[in-house]
mmCIF file of C-alpha atoms in Angstrom:
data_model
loop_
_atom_site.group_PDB
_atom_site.id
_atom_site.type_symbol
_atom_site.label_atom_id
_atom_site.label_comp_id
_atom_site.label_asym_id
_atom_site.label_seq_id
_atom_site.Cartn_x
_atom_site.Cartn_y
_atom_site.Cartn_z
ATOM 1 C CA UNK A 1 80.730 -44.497 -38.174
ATOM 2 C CA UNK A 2 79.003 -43.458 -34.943
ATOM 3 C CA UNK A 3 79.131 -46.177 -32.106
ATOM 4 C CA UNK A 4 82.743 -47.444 -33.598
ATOM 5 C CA UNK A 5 84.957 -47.982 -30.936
ATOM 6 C CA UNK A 6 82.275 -47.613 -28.188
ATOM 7 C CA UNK A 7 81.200 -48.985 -25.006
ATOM 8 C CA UNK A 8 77.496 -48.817 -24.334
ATOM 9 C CA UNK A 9 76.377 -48.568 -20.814
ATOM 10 C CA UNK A 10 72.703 -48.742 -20.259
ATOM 11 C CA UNK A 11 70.552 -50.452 -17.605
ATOM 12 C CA UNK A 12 68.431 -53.707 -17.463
ATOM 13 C CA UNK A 13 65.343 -52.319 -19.174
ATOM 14 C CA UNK A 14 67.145 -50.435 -21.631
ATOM 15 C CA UNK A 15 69.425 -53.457 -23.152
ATOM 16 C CA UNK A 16 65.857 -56.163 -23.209
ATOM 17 C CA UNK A 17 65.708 -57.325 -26.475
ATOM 18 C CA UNK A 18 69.660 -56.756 -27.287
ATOM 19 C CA UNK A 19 72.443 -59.154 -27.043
ATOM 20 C CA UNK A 20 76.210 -58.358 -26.992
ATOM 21 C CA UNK A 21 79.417 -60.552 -26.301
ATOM 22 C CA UNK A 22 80.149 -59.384 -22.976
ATOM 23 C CA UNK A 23 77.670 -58.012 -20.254
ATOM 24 C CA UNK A 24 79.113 -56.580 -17.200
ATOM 25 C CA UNK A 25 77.047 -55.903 -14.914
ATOM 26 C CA UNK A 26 78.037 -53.283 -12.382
ATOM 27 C CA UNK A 27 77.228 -53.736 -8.691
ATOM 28 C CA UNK A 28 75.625 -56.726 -8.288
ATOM 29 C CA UNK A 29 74.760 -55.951 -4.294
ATOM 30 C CA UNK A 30 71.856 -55.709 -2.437
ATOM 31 C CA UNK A 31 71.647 -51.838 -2.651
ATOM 32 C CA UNK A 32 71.118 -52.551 -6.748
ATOM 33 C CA UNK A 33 68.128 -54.122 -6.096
ATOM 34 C CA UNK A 34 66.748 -51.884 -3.257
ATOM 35 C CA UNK A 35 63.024 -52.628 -2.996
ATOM 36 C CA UNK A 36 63.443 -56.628 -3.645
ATOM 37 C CA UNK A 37 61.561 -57.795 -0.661
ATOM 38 C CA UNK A 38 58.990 -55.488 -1.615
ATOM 39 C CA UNK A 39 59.234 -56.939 -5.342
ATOM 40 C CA UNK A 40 60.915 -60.247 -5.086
ATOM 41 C CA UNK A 41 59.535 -61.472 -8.592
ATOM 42 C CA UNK A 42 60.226 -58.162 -10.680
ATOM 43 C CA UNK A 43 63.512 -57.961 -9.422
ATOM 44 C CA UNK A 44 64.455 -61.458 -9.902
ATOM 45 C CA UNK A 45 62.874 -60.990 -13.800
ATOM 46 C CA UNK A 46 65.013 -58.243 -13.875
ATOM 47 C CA UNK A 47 68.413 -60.199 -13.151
ATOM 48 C CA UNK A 48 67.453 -62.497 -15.595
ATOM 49 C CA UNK A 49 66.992 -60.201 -18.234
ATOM 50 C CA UNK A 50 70.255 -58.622 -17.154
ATOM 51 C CA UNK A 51 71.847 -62.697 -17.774
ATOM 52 C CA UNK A 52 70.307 -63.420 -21.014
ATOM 53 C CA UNK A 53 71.759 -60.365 -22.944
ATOM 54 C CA UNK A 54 75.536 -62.112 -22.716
ATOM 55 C CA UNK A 55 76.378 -64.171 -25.666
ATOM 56 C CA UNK A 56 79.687 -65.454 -24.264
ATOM 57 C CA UNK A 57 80.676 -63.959 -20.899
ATOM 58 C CA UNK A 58 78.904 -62.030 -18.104
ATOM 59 C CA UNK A 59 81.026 -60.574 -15.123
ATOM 60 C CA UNK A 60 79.507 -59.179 -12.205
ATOM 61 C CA UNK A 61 81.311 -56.542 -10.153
ATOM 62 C CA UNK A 62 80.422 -55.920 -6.169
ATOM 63 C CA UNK A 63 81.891 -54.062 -3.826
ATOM 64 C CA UNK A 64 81.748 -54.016 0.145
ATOM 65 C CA UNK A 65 81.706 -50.271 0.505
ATOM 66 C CA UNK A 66 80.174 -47.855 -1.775
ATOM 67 C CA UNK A 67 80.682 -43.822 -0.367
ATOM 68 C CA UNK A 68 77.094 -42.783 -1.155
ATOM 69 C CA UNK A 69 74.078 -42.028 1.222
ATOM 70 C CA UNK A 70 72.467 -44.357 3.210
ATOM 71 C CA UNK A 71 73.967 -47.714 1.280
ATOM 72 C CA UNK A 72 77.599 -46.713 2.272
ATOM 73 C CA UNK A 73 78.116 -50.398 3.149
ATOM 74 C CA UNK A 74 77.589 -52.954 0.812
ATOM 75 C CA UNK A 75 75.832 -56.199 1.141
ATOM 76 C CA UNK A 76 74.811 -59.287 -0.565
ATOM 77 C CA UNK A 77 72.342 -60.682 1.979
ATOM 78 C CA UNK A 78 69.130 -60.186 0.500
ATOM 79 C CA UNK A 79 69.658 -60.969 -3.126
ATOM 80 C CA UNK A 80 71.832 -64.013 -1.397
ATOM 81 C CA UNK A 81 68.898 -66.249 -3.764
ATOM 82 C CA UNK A 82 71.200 -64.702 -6.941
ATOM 83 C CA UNK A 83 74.311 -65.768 -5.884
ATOM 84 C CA UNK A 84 73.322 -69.109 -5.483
ATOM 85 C CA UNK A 85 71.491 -69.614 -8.675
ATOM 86 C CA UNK A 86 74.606 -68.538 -10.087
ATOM 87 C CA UNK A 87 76.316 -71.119 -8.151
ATOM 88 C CA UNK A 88 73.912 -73.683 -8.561
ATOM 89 C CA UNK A 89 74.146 -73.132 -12.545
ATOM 90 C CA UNK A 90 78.190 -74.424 -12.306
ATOM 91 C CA UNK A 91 78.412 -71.563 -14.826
ATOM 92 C CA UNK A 92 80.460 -69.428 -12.560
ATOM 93 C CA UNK A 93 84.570 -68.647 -12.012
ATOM 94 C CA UNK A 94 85.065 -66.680 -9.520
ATOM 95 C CA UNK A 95 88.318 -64.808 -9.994
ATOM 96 C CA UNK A 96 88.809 -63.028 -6.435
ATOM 97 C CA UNK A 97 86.151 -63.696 -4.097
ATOM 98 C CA UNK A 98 85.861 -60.428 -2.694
ATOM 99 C CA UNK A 99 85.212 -58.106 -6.106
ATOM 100 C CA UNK A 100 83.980 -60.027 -8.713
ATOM 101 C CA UNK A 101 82.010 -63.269 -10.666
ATOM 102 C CA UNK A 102 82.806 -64.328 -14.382
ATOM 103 C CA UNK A 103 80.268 -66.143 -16.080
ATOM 104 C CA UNK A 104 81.150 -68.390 -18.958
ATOM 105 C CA UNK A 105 78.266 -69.165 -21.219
#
């Protein structure tokens, strides 16, 4: 059976419309969302798409150094508004401050 035993990765736009148990979202930093003061309402339809594919559990993954080109450092300053809908829901566990955000449904 093809997909047995499978992870699928894909991104926002790709999973609209699907729904799975898990969702982890990878890099949930400022860098991620690059042009969001430019396109504060796309973006922020964008994370919310990203939320509403999880059935049961979402995790979120940051990290405060990434090695690539001009985002080497990592931030969470301008999608700050994320983070605190996330803690405004009283969905969240945080498991280590520093790395990651679980998100029980």
């Amino acid at each position: 059976m093809i997909g047995k035993n499978t992870v699928p990765i894909m991104t926002i736009h790709k999973s609209k419309g699907l729904e799975y148990k898990t969702i982890i979202f990878l890099g949930l930093e400022d860098a991620a969302f690059f042009r969001f003061t430019d396109q504060r309402e796309e973006d922020t339809a964008a994370f919310f798409v990203a939320l509403s594919r999880a059935k049961n559990t979402l995790h979120f993954t940051f990290s405060k150094v990434r090695p690539f080109g001009r985002f080497s450092n990592q931030d969470r300053k301008i999608i700050a508004d994320f983070y605190q809908a996330l803690h405004d829901s009283g969905v969240v566990e945080s498991k280590n401050h520093a790395t990651s955000l679980e998100v029980i449904m």
